[in-house]
Coordinates of C-alpha atoms in Angstrom, one line a residue:
X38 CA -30.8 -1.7 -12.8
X39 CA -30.2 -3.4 -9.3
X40 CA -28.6 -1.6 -7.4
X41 CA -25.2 -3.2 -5.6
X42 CA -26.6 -2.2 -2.0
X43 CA -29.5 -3.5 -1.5
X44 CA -29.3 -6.7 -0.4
X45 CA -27.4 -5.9 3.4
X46 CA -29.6 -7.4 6.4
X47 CA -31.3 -5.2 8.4
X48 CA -30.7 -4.5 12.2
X49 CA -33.6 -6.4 13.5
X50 CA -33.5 -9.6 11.8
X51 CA -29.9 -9.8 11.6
X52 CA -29.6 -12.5 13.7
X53 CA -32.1 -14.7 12.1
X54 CA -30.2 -14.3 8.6
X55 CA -26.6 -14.8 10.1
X56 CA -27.3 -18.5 11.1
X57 CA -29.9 -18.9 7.6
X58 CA -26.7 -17.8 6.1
X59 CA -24.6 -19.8 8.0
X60 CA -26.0 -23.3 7.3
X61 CA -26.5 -22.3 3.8
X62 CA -22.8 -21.8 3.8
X63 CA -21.8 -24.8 5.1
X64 CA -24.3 -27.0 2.9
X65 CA -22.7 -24.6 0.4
X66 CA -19.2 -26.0 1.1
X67 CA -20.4 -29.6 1.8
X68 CA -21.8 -29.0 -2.3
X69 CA -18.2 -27.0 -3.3
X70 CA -16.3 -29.8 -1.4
X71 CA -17.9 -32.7 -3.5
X72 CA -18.2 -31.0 -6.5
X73 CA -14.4 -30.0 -6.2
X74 CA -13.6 -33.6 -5.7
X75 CA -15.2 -34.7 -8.7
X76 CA -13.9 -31.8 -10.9
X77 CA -10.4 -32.6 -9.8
X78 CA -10.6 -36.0 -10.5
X79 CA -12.3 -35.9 -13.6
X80 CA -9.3 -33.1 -14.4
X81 CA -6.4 -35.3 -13.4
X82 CA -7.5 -37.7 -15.5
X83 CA -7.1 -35.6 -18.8
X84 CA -3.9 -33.7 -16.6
X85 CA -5.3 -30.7 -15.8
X86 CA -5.2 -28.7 -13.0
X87 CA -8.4 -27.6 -11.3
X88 CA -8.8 -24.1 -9.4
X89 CA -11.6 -23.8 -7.8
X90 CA -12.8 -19.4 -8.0
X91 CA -15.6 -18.4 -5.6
X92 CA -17.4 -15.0 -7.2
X93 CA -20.6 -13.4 -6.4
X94 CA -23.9 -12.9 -8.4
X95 CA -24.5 -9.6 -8.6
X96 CA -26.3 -8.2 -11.3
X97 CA -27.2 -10.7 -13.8
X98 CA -25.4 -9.4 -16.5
X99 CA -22.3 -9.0 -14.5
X100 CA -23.0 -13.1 -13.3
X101 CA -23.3 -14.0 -16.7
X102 CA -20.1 -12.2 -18.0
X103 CA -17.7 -13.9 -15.2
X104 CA -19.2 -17.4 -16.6
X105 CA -18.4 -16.7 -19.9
X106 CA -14.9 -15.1 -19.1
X107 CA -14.3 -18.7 -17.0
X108 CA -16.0 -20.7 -20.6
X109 CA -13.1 -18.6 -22.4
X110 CA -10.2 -19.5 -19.9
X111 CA -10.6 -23.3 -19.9
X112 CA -11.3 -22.8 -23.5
X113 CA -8.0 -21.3 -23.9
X114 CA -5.5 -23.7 -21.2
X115 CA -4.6 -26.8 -21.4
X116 CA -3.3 -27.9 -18.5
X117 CA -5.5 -25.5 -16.2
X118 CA -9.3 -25.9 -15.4
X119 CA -11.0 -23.4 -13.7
X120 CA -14.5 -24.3 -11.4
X121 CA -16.7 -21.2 -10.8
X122 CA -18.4 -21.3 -8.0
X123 CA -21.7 -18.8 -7.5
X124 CA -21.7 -17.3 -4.0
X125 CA -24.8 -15.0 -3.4
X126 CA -23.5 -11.5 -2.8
X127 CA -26.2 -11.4 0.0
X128 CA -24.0 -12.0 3.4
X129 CA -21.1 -12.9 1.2
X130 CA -18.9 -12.0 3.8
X131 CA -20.5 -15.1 6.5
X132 CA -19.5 -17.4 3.6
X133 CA -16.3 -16.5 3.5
X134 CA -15.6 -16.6 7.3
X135 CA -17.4 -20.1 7.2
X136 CA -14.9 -21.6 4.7
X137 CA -11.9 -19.9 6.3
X138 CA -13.4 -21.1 9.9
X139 CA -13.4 -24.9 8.1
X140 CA -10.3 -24.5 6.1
X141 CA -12.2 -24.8 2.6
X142 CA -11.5 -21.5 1.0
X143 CA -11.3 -21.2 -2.8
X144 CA -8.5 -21.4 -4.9
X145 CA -9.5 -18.1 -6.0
X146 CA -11.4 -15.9 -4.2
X147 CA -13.4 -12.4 -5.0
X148 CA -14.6 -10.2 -2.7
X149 CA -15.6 -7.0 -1.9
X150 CA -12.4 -4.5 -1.6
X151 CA -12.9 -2.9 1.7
X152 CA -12.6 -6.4 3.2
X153 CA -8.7 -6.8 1.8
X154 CA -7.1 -5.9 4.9
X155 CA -9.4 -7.8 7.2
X156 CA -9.1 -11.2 5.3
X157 CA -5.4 -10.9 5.0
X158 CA -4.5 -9.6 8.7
X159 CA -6.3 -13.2 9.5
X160 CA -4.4 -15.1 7.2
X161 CA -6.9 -15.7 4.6
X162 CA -5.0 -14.4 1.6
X163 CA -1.4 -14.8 -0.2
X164 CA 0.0 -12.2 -1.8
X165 CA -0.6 -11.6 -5.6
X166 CA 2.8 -12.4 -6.7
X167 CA 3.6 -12.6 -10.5
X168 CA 1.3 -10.1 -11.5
X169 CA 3.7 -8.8 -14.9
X170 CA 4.9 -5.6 -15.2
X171 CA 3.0 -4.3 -18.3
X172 CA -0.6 -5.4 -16.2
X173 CA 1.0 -3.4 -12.8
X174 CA 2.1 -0.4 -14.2
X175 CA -1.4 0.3 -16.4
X176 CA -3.2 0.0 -13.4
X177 CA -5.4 2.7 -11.8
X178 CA -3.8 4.2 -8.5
X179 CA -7.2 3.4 -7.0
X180 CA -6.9 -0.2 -7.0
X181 CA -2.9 -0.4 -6.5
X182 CA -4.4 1.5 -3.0
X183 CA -7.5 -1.0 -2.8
X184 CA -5.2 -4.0 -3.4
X185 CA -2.2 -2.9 -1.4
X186 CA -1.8 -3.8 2.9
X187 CA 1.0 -3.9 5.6
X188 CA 3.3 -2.8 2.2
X189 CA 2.3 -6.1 0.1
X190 CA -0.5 -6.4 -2.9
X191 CA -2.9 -8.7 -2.1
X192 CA -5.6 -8.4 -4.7
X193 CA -6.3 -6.6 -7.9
X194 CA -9.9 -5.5 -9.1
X195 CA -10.7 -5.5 -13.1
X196 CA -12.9 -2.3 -12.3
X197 CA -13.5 0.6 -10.0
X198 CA -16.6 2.2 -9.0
X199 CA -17.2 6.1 -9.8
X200 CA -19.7 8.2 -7.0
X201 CA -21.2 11.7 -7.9
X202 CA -24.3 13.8 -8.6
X203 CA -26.2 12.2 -11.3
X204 CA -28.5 15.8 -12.7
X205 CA -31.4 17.2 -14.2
X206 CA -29.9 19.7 -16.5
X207 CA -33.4 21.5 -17.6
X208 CA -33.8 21.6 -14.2
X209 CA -30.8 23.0 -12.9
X210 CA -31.0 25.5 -15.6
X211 CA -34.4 26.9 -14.4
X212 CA -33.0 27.8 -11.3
X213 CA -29.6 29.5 -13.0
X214 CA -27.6 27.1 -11.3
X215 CA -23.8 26.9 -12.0
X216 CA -22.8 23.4 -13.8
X217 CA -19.5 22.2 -12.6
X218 CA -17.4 20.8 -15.3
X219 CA -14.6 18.3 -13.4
X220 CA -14.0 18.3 -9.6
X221 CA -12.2 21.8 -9.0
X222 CA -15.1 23.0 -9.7
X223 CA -17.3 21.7 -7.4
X224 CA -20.3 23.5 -5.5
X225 CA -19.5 24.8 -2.2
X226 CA -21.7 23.2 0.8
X227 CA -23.0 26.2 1.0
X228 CA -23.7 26.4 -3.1
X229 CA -25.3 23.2 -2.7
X230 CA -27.2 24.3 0.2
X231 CA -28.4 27.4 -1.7
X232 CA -29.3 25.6 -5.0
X233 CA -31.1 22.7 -2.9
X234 CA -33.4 25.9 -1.6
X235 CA -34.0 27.5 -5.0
X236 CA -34.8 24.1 -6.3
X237 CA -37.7 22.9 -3.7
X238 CA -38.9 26.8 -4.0
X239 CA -39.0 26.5 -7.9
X240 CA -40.9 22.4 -7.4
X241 CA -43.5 23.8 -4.9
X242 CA -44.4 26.8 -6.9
X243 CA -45.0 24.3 -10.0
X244 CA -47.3 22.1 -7.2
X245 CA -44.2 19.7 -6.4
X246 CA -44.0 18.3 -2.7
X247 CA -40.1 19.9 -2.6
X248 CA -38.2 16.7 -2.5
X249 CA -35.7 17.3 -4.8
X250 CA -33.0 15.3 -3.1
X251 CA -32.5 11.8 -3.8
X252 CA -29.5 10.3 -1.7
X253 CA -30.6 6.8 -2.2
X254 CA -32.8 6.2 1.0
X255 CA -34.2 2.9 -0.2
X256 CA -30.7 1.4 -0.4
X257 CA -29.2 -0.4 3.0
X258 CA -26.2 -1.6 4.3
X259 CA -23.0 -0.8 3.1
X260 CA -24.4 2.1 0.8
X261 CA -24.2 4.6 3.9
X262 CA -20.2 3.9 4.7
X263 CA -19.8 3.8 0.7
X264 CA -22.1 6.9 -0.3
X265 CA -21.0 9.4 2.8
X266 CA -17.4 8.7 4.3
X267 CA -15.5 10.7 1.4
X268 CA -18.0 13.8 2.6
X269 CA -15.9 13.6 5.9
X270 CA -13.1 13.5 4.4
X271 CA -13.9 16.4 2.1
X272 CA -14.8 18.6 5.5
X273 CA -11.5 18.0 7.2
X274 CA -12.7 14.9 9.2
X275 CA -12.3 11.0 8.5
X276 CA -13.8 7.6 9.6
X277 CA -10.4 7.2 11.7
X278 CA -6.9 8.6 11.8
X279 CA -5.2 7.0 8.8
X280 CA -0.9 7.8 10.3
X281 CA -1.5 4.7 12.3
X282 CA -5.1 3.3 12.5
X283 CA -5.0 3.1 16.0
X284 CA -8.4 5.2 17.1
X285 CA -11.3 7.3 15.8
X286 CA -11.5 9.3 18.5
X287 CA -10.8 13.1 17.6
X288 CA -11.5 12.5 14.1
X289 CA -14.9 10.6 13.3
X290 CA -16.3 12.8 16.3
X291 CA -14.4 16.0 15.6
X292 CA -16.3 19.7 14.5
X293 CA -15.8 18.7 11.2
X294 CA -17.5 15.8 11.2
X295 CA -20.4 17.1 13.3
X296 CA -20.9 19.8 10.8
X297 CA -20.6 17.4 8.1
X298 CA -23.1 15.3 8.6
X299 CA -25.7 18.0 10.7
X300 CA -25.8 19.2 7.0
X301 CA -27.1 15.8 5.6
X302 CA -29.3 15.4 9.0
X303 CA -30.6 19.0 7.6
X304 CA -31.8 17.8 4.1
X305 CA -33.9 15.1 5.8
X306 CA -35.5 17.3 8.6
X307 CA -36.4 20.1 5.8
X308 CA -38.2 17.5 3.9
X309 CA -35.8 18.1 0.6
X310 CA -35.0 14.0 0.3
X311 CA -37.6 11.5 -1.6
X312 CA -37.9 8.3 0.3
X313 CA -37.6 7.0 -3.0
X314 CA -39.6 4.1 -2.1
X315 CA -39.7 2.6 -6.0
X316 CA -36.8 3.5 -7.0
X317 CA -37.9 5.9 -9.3
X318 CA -37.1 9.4 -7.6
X319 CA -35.1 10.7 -10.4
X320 CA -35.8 8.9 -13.5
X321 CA -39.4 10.0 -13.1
X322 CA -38.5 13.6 -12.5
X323 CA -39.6 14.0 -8.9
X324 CA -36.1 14.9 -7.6
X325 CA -33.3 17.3 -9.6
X326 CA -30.4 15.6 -8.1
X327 CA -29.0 12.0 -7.5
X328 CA -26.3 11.3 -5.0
X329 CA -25.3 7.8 -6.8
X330 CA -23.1 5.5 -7.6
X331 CA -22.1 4.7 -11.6
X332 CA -24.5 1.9 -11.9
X333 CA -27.5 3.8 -12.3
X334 CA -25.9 5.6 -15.5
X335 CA -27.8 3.4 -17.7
X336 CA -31.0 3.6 -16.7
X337 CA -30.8 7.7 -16.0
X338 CA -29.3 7.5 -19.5
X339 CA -32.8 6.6 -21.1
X340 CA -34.9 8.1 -18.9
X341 CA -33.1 11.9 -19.3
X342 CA -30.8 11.5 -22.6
X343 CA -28.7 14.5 -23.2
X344 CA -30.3 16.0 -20.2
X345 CA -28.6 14.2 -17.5
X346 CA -25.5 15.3 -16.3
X347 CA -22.6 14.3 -14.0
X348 CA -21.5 16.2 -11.4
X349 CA -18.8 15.8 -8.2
X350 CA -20.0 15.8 -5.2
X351 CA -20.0 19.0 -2.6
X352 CA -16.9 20.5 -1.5
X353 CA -17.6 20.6 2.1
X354 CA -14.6 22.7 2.8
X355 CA -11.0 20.9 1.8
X356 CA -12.1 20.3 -1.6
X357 CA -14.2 17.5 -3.4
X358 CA -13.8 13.9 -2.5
X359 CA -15.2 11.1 -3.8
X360 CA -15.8 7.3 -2.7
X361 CA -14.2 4.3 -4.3
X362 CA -13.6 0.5 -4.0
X363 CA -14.4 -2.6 -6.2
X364 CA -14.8 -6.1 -5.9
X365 CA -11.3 -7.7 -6.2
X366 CA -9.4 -11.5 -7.2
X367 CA -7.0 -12.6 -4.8
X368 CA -5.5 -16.2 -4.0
X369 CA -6.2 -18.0 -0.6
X370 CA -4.2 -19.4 1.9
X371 CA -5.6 -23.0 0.7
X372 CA -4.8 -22.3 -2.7
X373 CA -2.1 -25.2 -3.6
X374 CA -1.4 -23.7 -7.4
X375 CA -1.2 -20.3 -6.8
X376 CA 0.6 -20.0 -10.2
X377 CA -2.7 -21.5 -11.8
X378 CA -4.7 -19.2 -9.8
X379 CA -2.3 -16.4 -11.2
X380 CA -3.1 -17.1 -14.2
X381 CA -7.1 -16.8 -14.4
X382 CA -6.3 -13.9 -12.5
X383 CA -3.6 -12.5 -15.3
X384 CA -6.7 -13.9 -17.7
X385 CA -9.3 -11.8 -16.4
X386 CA -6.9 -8.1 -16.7
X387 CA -6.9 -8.8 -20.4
X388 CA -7.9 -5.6 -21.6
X389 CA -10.7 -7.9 -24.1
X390 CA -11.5 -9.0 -20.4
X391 CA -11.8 -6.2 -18.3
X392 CA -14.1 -4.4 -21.6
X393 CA -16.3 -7.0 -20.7
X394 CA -17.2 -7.1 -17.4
X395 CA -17.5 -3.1 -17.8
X396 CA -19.7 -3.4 -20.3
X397 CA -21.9 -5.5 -18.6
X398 CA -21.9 -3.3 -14.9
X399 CA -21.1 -0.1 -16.5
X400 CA -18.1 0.5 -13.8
X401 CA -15.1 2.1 -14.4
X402 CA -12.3 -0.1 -16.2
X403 CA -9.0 -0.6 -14.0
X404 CA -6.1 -0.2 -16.2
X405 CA -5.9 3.1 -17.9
X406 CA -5.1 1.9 -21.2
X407 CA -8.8 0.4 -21.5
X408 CA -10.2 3.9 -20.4
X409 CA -8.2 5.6 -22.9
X410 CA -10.3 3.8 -25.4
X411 CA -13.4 3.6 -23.6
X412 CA -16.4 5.6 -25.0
X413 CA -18.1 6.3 -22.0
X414 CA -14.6 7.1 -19.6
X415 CA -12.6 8.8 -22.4
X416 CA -11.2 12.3 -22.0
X417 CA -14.4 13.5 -23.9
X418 CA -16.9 11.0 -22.6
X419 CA -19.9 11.0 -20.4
X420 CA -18.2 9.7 -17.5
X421 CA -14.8 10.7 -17.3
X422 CA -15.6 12.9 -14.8
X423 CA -15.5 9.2 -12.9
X424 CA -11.8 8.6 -14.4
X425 CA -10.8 11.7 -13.3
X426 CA -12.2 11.4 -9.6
X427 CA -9.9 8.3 -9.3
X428 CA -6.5 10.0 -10.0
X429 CA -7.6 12.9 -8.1
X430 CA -9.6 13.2 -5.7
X431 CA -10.8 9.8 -4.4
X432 CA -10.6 8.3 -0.7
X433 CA -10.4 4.3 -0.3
X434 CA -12.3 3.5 2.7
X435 CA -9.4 2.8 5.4
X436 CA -7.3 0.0 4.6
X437 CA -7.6 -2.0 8.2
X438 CA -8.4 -4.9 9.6
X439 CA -10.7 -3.0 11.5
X440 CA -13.2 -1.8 8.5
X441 CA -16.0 -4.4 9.4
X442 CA -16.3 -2.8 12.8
X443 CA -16.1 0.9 11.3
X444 CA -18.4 0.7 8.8
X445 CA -20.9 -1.4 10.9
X446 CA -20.5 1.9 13.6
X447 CA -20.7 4.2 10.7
X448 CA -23.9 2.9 9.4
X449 CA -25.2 3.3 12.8
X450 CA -24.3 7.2 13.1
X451 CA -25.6 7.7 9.2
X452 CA -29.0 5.2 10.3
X453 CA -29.2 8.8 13.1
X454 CA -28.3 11.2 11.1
X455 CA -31.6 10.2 8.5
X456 CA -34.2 10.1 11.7
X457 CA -33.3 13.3 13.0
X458 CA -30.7 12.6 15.7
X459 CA -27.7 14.3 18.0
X460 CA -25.0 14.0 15.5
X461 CA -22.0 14.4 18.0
X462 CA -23.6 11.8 20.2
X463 CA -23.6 9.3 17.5
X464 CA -20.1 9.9 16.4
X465 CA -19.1 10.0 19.8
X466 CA -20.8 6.2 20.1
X467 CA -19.0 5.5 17.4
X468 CA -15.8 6.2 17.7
X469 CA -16.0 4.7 21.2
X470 CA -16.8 1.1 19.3
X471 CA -14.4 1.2 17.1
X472 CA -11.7 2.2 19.5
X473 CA -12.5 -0.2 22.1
X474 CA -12.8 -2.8 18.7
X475 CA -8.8 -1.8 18.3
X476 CA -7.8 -2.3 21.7
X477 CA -9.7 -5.4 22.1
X478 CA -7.3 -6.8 19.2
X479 CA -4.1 -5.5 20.2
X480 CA -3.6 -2.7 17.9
X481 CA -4.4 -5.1 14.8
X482 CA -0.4 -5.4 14.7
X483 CA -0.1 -7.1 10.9
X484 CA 1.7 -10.4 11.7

């Protein structure tokens, strides 16, 4: 399965992609543009209204589900035809700027969660007004958090992600480890630590190389913020101080932190982490222990069967914490029928809907009604350790305007932490950038 993370540019052709991407987008929107055009007069002929939704291909099963749920919609209106557009998730986020930049923004728009509060501090979004009662209240808290900024809901996901230890059971076993069974019982750090030990000692006596570890090194990009900010969290630190979102200073560079992430910077020195080059680490047995998103339970699923476990991730001292965040719909500031655009949006919470699209990425579904009946998120199935993370114990990366900045800063610290370098002076550049981002903007004040 394709993982959602590896398509982010690296550092050193960054600049070459951002103006590939850039004329791509606008020959993108000169194509959207015409096309709309067409669409809407070919509608208004037969009296339908035409929304035009922007989404991104992802996973090809996932692309082909969202055209199918769009088939069903105009199948089922009659005075409301909606016009899917495909956006490349691939610098997704240049797109979006260049149709905000040129006024020609969607009717509807998805996009990645962590990018709510940006895009509607600059105007981009309306609020999701309308949503009914029955849909609001049977939501996840987890994306009524990922939704929500300055007080108003802005965008609603049909899924959320889980993030855990993905483990070799047989494995685990020969090394009498404990098996946590939900998140109070996480390891300790310094469980974790001491099972990591026993586990390369028990793979180089059997002629192993001792990388037992796989935290997903071959993935880029947004994977590092996503996979590693709830581990701060979880040792007393955070990305920023969330009572007013004003500087990192204190807390991204604090003790905590530093001791944190020294232990990551720790597995990579020792040699415990497969490069995972092929993206086989675990499902070929070299390593014990995934540090993954929910994606990857289908393929670990047939590679380990009833072996494979799921597992929370390390307590690093004030419990276990966990990552989440989805893709989202909202409605634009261009949108001239927002309650058209409501309604594909209303369309696509169905619960029919929403079994769907998790059936075809294998994330976790966003009302709670649809888990109830789900087989794999269920009280008693294989996931629901996922579920249970979401009411519990999982962090949304900080709702602010300043995330893009953060997590760009943050990838730099984590980009240190995997070569070997000074921990506090990366979180110390850090947290300079993203202060100095926040004062540059006056505070982000929501207007």
């Amino acid at each position: 399965m394709k993982n959602p993370f590896d398509n982010s540019p690296t550092r050193p052709d960054h600049a070459r992609k951002f103006w590939i991407a850039m004329i791509l987008g606008l020959l993108l929107l000169f194509t959207t543009c015409c096309n709309k055009r067409t669409e809407h007069d070919g509608n208004a002929a037969k009296g339908r209204v035409t929304i035009t939704v922007w989404a991104h291909h992802g996973k090809p099963e996932e692309w082909k589900t969202i055209q199918s749920q769009v088939e069903r919609f105009n199948a089922s209106q009659t005075n409301v035809a909606a016009k899917l557009v495909e956006i490349a998730e691939a610098n997704y986020d240049t797109q979006v700027q260049s149709a905000a930049a040129s006024r020609q923004l969607p009717d509807v728009l998805e996009f990645d969660g962590p990018m709510l509060a940006n895009y509607a501090w600059k105007g981009y979004l309306k609020p999701l007004e309308g949503l009914p009662a029955e849909i609001q209240s049977d939501l996840l808290p987890s994306i009524v958090q990922q939704g929500t900024y300055g007080g108003k809901f802005y965008a609603v996901g049909t899924f959320d992600s889980g993030l855990g230890l993905f483990a070799n059971r047989r494995l685990l076993e020969q090394v009498s480890a404990r098996i946590p069974t939900n998140v109070a019982s996480a390891w300790t750090i310094d469980e974790f630590n001491q099972l990591l030990a026993r586990l390369v000692e028990q793979e180089k006596r059997s002629g192993g190389d001792g990388q037992v570890l796989d935290l997903k090194r071959d993935y880029r990009g947004e994977w590092w913020t996503y996979g590693f900010y709830a581990s701060l969290v979880s040792a007393g630190a955070d990305l920023i101080d969330r009572t007013k979102y004003q500087s990192a200073a204190g807390v991204l560079n604090s003790s905590q932190a530093v001791e944190a992430l020294s232990n990551l910077r720790q597995w990579f020195k020792a040699g415990y982490v497969d490069p995972n080059t092929d993206g086989r680490a675990f499902v070929d047995g070299r390593t014990a222990v995934s540090w993954v998103g929910h994606w990857e339970y289908p393929r670990y699923r047939q590679a380990l069967s009833e072996q494979l476990v799921l597992l929370p991730l390390p307590n690093f001292g004030q419990g276990s914490r966990t990552g989440m965040g989805s893709w989202a719909w909202g409605v634009t500031r261009e949108c001239r029928n927002p309650e058209a655009a409501l309604r594909f949006i209303e369309f696509l919470m169905r619960p029919e809907e929403i079994e769907a699209i998790v059936a075809a990425n294998g994330a976790v579904p966003a009302r709670r009604s649809v888990i109830e009946r789900s087989e794999l998120y269920r009280a008693v199935g294989p996931l629901h350790l996922y579920a249970e993370q979401l009411s519990q114990s999982a962090v949304p990366r900080p709702v602010t305007p300043a995330y893009p900045v953060i997590t760009s800063a943050f990838q730099e610290v984590m980009a240190k932490v995997i070569e070997g370098g000074d921990v506090k002076n990366a979180l110390d550049g850090a947290a300079k950038t993203i202060d100095q981002d926040i004062s540059d903007n006056g505070g982000y004040a929501i207007k």
